[in-house]
PDB file of C-alpha atoms in Angstrom:
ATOM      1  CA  UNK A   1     106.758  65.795 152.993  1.00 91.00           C
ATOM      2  CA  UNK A   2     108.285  68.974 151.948  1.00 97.00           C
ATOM      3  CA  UNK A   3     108.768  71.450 155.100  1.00 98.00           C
ATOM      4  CA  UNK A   4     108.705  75.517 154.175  1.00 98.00           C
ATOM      5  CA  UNK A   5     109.507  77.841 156.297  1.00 98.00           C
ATOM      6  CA  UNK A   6     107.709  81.628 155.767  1.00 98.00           C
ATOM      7  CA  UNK A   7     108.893  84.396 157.767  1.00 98.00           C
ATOM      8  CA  UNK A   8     106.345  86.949 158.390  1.00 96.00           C
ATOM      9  CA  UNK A   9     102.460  86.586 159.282  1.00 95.00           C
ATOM     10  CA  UNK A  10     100.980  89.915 157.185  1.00 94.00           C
ATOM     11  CA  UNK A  11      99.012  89.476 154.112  1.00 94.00           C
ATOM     12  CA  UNK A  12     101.891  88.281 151.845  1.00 94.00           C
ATOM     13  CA  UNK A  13     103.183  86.002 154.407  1.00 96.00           C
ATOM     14  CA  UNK A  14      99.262  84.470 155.035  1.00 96.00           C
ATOM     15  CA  UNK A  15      99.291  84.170 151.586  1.00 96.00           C
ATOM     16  CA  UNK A  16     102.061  81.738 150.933  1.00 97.00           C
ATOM     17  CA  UNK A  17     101.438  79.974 153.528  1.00 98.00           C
ATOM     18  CA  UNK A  18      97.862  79.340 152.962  1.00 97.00           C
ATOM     19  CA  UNK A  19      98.501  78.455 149.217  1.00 96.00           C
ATOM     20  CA  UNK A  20     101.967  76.152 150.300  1.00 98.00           C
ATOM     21  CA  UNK A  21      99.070  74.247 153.143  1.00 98.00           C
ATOM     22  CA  UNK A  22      96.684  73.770 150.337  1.00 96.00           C
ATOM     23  CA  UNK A  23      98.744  72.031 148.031  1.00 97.00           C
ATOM     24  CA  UNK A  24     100.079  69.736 150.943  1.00 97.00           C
ATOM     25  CA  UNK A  25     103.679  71.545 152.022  1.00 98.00           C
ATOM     26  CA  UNK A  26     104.102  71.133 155.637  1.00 98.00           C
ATOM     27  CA  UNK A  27     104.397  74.729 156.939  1.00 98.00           C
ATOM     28  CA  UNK A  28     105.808  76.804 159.979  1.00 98.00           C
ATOM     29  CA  UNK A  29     105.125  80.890 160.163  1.00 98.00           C
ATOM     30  CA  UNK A  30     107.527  82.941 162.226  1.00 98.00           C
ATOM     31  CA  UNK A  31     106.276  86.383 162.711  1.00 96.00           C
ATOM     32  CA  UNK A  32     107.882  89.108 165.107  1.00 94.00           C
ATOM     33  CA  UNK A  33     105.102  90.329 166.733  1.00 91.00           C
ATOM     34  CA  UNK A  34     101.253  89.353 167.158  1.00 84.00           C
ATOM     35  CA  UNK A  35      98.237  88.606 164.839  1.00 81.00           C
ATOM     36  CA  UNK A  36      98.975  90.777 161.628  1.00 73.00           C
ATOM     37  CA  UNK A  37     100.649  93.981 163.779  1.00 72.00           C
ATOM     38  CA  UNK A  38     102.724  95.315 161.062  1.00 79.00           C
ATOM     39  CA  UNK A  39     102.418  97.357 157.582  1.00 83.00           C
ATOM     40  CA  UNK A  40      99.363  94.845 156.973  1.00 86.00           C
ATOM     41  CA  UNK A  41      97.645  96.215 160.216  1.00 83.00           C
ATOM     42  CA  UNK A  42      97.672  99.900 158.898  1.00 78.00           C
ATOM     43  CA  UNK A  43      97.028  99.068 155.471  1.00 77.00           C
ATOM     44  CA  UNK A  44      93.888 100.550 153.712  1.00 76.00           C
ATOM     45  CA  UNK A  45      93.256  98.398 150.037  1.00 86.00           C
ATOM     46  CA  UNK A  46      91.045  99.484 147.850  1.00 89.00           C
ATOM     47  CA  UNK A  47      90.305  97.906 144.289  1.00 91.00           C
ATOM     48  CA  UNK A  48      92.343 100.668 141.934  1.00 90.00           C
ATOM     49  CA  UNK A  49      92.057  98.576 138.773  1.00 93.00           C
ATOM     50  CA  UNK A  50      90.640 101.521 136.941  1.00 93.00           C
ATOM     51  CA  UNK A  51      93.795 103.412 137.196  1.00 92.00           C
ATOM     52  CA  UNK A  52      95.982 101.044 135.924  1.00 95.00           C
ATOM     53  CA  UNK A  53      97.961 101.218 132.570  1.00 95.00           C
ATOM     54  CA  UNK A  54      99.023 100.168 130.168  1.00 96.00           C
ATOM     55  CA  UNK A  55      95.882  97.587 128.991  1.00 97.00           C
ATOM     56  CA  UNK A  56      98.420  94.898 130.238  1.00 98.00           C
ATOM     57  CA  UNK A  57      98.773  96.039 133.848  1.00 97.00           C
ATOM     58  CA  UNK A  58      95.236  96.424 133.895  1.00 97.00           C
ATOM     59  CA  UNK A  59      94.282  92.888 133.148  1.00 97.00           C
ATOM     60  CA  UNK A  60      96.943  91.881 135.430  1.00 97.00           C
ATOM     61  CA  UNK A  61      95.061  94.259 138.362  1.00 95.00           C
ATOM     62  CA  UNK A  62      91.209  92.691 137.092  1.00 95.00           C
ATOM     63  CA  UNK A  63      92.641  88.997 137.240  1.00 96.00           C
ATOM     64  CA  UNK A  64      93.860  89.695 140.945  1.00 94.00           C
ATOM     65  CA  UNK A  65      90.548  91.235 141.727  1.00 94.00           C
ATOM     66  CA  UNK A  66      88.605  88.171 140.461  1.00 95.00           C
ATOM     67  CA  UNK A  67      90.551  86.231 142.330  1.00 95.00           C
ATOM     68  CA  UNK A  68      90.104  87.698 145.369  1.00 95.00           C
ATOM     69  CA  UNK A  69      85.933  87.015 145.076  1.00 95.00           C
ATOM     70  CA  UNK A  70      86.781  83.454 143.775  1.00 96.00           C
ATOM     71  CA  UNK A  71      88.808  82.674 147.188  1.00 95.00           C
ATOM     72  CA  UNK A  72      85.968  84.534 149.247  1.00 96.00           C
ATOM     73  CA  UNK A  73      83.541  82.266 147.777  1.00 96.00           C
ATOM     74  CA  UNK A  74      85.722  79.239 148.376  1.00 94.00           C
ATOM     75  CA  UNK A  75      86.899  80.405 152.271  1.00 93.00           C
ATOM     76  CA  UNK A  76      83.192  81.098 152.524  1.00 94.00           C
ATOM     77  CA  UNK A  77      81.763  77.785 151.497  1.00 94.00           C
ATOM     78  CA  UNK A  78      83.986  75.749 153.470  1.00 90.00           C
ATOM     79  CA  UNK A  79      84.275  77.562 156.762  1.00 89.00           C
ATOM     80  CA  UNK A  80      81.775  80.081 156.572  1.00 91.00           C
ATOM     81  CA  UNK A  81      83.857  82.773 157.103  1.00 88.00           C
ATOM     82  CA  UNK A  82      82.471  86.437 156.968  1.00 92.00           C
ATOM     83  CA  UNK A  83      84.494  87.715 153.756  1.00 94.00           C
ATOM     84  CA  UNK A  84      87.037  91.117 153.658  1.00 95.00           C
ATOM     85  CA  UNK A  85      85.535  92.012 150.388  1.00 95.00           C
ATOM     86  CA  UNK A  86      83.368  95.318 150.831  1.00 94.00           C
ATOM     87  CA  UNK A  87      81.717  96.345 147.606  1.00 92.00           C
ATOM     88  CA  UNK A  88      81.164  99.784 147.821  1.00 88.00           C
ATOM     89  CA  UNK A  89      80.695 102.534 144.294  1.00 88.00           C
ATOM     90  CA  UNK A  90      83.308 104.287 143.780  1.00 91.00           C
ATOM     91  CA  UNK A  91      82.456 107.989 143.203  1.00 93.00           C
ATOM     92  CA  UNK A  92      84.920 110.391 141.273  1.00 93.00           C
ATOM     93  CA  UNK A  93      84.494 114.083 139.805  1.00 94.00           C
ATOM     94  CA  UNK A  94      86.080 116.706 138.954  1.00 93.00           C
ATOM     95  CA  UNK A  95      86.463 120.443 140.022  1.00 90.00           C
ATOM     96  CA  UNK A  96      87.707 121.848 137.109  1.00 92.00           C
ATOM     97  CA  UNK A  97      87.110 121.146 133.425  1.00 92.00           C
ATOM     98  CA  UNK A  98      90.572 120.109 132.603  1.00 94.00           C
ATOM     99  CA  UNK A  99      90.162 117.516 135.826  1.00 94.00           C
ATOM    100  CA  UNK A 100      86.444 116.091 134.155  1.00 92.00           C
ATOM    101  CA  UNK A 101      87.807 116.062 130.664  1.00 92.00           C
ATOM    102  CA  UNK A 102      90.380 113.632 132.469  1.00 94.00           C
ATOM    103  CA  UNK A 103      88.159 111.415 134.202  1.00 94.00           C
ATOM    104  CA  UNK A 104      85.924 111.303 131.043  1.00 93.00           C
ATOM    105  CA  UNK A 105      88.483 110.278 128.631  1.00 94.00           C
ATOM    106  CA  UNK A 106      89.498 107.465 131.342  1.00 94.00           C
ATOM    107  CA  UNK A 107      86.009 106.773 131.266  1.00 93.00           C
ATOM    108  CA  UNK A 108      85.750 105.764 127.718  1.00 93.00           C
ATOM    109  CA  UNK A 109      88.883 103.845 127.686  1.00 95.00           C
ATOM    110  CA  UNK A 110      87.765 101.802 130.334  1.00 95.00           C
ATOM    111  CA  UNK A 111      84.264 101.206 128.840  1.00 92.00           C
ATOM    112  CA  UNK A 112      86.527 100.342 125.672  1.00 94.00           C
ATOM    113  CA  UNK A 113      88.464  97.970 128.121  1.00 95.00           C
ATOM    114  CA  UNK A 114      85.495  96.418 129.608  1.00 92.00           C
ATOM    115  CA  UNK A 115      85.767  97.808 133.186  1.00 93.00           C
ATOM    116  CA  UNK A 116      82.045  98.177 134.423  1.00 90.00           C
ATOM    117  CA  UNK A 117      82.053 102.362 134.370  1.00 91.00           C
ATOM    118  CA  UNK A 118      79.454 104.907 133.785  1.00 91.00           C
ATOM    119  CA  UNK A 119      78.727 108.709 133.752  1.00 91.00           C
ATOM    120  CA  UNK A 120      75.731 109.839 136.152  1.00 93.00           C
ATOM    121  CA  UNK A 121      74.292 113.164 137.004  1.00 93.00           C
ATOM    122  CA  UNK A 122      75.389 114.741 140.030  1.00 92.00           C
ATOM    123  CA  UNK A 123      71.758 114.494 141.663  1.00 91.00           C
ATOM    124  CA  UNK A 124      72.760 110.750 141.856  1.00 91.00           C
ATOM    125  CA  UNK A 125      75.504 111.790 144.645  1.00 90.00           C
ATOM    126  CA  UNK A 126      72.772 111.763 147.662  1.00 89.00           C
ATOM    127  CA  UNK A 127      71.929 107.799 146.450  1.00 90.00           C
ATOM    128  CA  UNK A 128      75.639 106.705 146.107  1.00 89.00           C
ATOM    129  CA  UNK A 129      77.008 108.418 148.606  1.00 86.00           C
ATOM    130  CA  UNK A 130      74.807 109.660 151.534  1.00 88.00           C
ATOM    131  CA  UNK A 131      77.447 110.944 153.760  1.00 85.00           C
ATOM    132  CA  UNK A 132      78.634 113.392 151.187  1.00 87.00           C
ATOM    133  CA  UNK A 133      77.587 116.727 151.292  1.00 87.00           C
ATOM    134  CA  UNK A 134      75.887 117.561 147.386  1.00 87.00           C
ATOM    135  CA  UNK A 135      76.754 121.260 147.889  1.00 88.00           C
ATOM    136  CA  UNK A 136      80.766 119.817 148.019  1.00 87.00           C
ATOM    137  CA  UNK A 137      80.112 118.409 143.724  1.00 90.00           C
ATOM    138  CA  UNK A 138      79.823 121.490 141.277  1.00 88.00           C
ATOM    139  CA  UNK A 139      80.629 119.149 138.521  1.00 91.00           C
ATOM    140  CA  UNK A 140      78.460 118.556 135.682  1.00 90.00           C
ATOM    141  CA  UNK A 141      79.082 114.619 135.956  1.00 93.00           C
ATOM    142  CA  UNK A 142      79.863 112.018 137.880  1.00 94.00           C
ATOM    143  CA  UNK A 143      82.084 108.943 136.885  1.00 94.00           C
ATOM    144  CA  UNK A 144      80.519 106.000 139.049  1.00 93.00           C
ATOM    145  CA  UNK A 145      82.730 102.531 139.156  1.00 92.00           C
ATOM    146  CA  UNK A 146      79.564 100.404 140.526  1.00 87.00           C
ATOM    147  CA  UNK A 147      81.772  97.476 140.703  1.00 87.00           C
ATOM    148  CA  UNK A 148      84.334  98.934 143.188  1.00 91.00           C
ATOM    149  CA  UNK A 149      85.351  97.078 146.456  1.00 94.00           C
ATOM    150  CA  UNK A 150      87.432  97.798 149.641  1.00 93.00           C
ATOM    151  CA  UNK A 151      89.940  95.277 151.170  1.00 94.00           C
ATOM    152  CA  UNK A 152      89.886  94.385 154.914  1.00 94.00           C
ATOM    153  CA  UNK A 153      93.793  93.283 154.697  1.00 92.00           C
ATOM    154  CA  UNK A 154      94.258  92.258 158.562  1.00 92.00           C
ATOM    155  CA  UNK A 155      91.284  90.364 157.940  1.00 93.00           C
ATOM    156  CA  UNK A 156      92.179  88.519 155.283  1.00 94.00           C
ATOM    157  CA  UNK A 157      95.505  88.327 156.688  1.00 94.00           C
ATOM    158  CA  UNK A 158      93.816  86.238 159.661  1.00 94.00           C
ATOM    159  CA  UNK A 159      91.055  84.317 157.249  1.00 95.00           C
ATOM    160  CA  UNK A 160      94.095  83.127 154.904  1.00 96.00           C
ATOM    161  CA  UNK A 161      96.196  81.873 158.393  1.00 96.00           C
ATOM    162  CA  UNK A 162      93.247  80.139 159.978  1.00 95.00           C
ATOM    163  CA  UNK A 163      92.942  78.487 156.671  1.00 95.00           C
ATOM    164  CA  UNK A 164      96.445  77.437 156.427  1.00 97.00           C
ATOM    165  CA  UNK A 165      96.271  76.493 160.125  1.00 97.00           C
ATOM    166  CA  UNK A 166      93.405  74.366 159.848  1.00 96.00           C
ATOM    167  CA  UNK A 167      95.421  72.468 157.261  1.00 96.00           C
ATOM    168  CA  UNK A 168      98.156  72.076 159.726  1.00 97.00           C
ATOM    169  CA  UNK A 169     100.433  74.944 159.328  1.00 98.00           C
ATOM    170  CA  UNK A 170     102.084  75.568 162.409  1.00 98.00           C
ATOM    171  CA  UNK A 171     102.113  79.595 162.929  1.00 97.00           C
ATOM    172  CA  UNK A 172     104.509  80.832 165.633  1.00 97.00           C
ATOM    173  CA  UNK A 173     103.705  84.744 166.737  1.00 96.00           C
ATOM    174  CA  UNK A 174     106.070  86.812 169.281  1.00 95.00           C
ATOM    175  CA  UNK A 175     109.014  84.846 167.433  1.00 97.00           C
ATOM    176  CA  UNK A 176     111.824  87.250 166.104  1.00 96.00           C
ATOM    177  CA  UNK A 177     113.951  85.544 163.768  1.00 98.00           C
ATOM    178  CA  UNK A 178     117.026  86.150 164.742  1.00 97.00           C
ATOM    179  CA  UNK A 179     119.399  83.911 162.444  1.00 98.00           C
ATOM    180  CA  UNK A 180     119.478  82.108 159.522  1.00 98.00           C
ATOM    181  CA  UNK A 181     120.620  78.536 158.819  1.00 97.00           C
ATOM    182  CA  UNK A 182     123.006  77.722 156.136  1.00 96.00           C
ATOM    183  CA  UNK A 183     124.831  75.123 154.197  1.00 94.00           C
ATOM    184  CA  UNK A 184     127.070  77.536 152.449  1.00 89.00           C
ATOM    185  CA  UNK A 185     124.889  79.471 150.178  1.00 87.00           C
ATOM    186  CA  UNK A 186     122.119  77.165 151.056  1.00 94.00           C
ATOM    187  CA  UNK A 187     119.588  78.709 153.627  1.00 96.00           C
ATOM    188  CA  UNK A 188     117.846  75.083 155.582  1.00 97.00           C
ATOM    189  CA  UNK A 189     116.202  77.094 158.556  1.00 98.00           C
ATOM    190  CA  UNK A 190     115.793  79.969 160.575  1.00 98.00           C
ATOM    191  CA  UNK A 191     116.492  80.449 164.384  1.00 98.00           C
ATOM    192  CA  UNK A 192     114.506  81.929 166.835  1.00 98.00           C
ATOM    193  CA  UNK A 193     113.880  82.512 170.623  1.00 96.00           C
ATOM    194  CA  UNK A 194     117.253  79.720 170.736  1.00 96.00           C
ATOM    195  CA  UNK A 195     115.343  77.586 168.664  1.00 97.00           C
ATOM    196  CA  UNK A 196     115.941  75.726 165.233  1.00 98.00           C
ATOM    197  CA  UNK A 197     113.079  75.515 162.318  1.00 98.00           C
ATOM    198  CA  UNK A 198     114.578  73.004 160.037  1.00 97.00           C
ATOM    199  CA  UNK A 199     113.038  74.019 156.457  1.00 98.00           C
ATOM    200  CA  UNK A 200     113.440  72.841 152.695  1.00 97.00           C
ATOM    201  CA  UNK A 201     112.539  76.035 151.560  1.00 97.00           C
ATOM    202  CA  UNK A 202     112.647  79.564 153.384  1.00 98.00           C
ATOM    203  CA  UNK A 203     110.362  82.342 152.385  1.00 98.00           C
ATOM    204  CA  UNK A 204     110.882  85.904 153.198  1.00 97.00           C
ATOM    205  CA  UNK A 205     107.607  87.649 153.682  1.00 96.00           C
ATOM    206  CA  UNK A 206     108.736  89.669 157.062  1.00 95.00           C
ATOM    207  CA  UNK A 207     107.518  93.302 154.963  1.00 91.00           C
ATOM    208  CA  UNK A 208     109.699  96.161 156.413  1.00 90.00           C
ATOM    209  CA  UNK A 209     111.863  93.696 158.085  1.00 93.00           C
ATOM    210  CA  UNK A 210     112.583  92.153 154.573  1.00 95.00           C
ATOM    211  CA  UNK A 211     116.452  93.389 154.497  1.00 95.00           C
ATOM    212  CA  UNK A 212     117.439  92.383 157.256  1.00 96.00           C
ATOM    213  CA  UNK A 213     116.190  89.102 157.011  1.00 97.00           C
ATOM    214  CA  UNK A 214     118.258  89.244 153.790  1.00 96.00           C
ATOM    215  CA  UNK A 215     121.272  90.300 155.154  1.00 96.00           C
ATOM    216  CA  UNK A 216     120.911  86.891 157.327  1.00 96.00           C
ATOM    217  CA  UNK A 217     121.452  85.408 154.486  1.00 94.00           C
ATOM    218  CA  UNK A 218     124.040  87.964 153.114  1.00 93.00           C
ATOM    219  CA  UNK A 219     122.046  89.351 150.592  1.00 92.00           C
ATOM    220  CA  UNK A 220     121.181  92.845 150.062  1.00 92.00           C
ATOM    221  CA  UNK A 221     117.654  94.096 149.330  1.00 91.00           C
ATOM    222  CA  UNK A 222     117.027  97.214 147.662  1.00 88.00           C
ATOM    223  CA  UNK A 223     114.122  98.479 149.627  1.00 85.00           C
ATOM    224  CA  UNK A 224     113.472 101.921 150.416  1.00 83.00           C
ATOM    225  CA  UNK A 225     110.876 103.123 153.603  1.00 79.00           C
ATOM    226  CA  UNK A 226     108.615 105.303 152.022  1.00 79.00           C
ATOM    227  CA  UNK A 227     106.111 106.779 154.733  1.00 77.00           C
ATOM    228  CA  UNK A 228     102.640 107.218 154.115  1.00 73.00           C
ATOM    229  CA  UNK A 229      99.207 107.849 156.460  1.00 73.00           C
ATOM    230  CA  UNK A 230      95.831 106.626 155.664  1.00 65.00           C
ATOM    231  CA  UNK A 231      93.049 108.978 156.916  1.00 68.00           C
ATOM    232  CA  UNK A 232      89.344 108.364 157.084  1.00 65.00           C
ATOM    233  CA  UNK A 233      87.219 111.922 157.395  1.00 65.00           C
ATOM    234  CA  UNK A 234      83.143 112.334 158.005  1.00 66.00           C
ATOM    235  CA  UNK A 235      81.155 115.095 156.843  1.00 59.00           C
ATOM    236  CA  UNK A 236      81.690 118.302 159.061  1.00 59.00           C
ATOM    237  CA  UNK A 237      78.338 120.425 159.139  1.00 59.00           C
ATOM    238  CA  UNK A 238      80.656 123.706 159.849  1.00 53.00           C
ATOM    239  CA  UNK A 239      82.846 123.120 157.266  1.00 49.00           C
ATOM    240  CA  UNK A 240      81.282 121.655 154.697  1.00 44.00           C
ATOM    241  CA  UNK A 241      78.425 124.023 154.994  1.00 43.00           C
ATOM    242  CA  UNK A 242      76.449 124.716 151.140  1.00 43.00           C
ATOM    243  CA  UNK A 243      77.905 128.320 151.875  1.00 40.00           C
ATOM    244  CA  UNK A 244      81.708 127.422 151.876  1.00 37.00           C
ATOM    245  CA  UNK A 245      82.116 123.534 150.350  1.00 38.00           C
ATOM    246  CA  UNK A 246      85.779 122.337 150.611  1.00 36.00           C
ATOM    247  CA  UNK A 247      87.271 119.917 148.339  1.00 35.00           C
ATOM    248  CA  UNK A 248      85.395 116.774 148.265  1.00 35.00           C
ATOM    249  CA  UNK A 249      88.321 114.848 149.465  1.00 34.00           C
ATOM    250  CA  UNK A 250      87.550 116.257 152.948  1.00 30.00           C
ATOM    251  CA  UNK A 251      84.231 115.461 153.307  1.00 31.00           C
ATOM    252  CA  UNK A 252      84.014 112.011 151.289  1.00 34.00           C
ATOM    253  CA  UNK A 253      84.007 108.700 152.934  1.00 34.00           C
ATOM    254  CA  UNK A 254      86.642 106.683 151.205  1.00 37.00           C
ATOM    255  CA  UNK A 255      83.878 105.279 148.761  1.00 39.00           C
ATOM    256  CA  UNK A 256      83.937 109.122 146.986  1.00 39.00           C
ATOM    257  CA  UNK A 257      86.863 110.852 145.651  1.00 40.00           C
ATOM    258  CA  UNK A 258      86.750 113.957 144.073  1.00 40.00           C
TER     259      UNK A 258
END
């Protein structure tokens, strides 16, 4: 049987794993720390298809997110897993008039693409999104993406390695790789906590940690740390008072963007 070896446990590293399990590869995941504690912890995914360009990219973004029901369904009907799909409308408006001719004209080229989009009357705003003040939208439209969905990424991080464990991967947490193995240019293995994993194949999914896993293996990545913060905000009577309405991105849930 063919043995791979996949460093890292977040959602690419579940991923390969659960896909190498299902097609019969005898697997072993090495991750650093705990259940999904890294970039995949703090991630916040949300479906972004309608952004994408050019037309190619954007098929390439709808496949992934058809994909990502079609596994849900399949996890679902064999282990009855609750899913990390959360459909939720995705609200958008503008402030300005150059910022709504912008989200119209994306508007038609997505209708013209097929993406499930649709102007709607402001009044609409208390129905789609409750938690968002009305007084915040002085727009004369809304652009509503009823198809939208939100990603639960440590969840499906730990659905996709349950999975793969259940098929008999072997996943290894609090286990630092700290060494490669090699036959020359070959890498056969990894070593951690002073032991050997003897692999065919070795698969780097260890996220920020990716270089220096690399470097194991004297090979240079070119990744560069980029930082970032997700943020989650609720309505605010004081400030979001119908007197004095701030920019909708303060008081909208992440379902509404303005």
């Amino acid at each position: 049987m063919t043995r791979a070896l996949v460093i890292g446990a977040g959602v690419i590293g579940a991923a390969t794993a659960h896909c190498l399990a299902e097609a019969g590869v005898d697997v072993t995941v090495l991750d650093a720390g705990g259940r999904t504690p890294g970039t995949s912890s703090a991630t916040f995914s949300i479906d972004v298809t309608h952004l994408k360009t050019p037309h190619s990219y954007f098929l390439l973004n709808q496949r992934s997110a058809a994909l990502h029901r079609e596994l849900e369904r399949e996890i679902r009907a064999r282990t009855g897993a609750p899913g990390w799909r959360h459909p939720a409308p995705l609200v958008q408006w503008g402030h300005t008039e150059e910022e709504q001719r912008t989200l119209r004209a994306r508007a038609e080229r997505l209708a013209g693409w097929g993406h499930p989009c649709r102007t709607a009357d402001p009044g609409e705003l208390r129905t789609l999104a409750p938690a968002v003040d009305p007084a915040s939208c002085r727009a004369t439209e809304l652009v509503v993406h009823d198809d939208a969905t939100w990603y639960d990424a440590p969840h499906l991080a730990h659905t996709l390695l349950d999975r793969a464990a259940a098929l008999g991967a072997d996943i290894r947490y609090d286990t630092p790789v700290t060494a490669l193995l090699r036959d020359g240019m070959r890498v056969r293995g990894a070593e951690a906590r002073g032991r050997h994993f003897e692999a065919d194949h070795v698969v780097n999914c260890a996220g920020p940690d990716a270089g220096r896993i690399a470097e194991l293996a004297g090979v240079r990545l070119p990744l560069r740390r980029i930082p970032g913060l997700v943020g989650e905000s609720v309505r605010s009577p004081s400030r979001c008072a119908p007197s004095s309405p701030p920019p909708a991105s303060i008081c909208a849930p992440p379902r509404a963007t303005g």
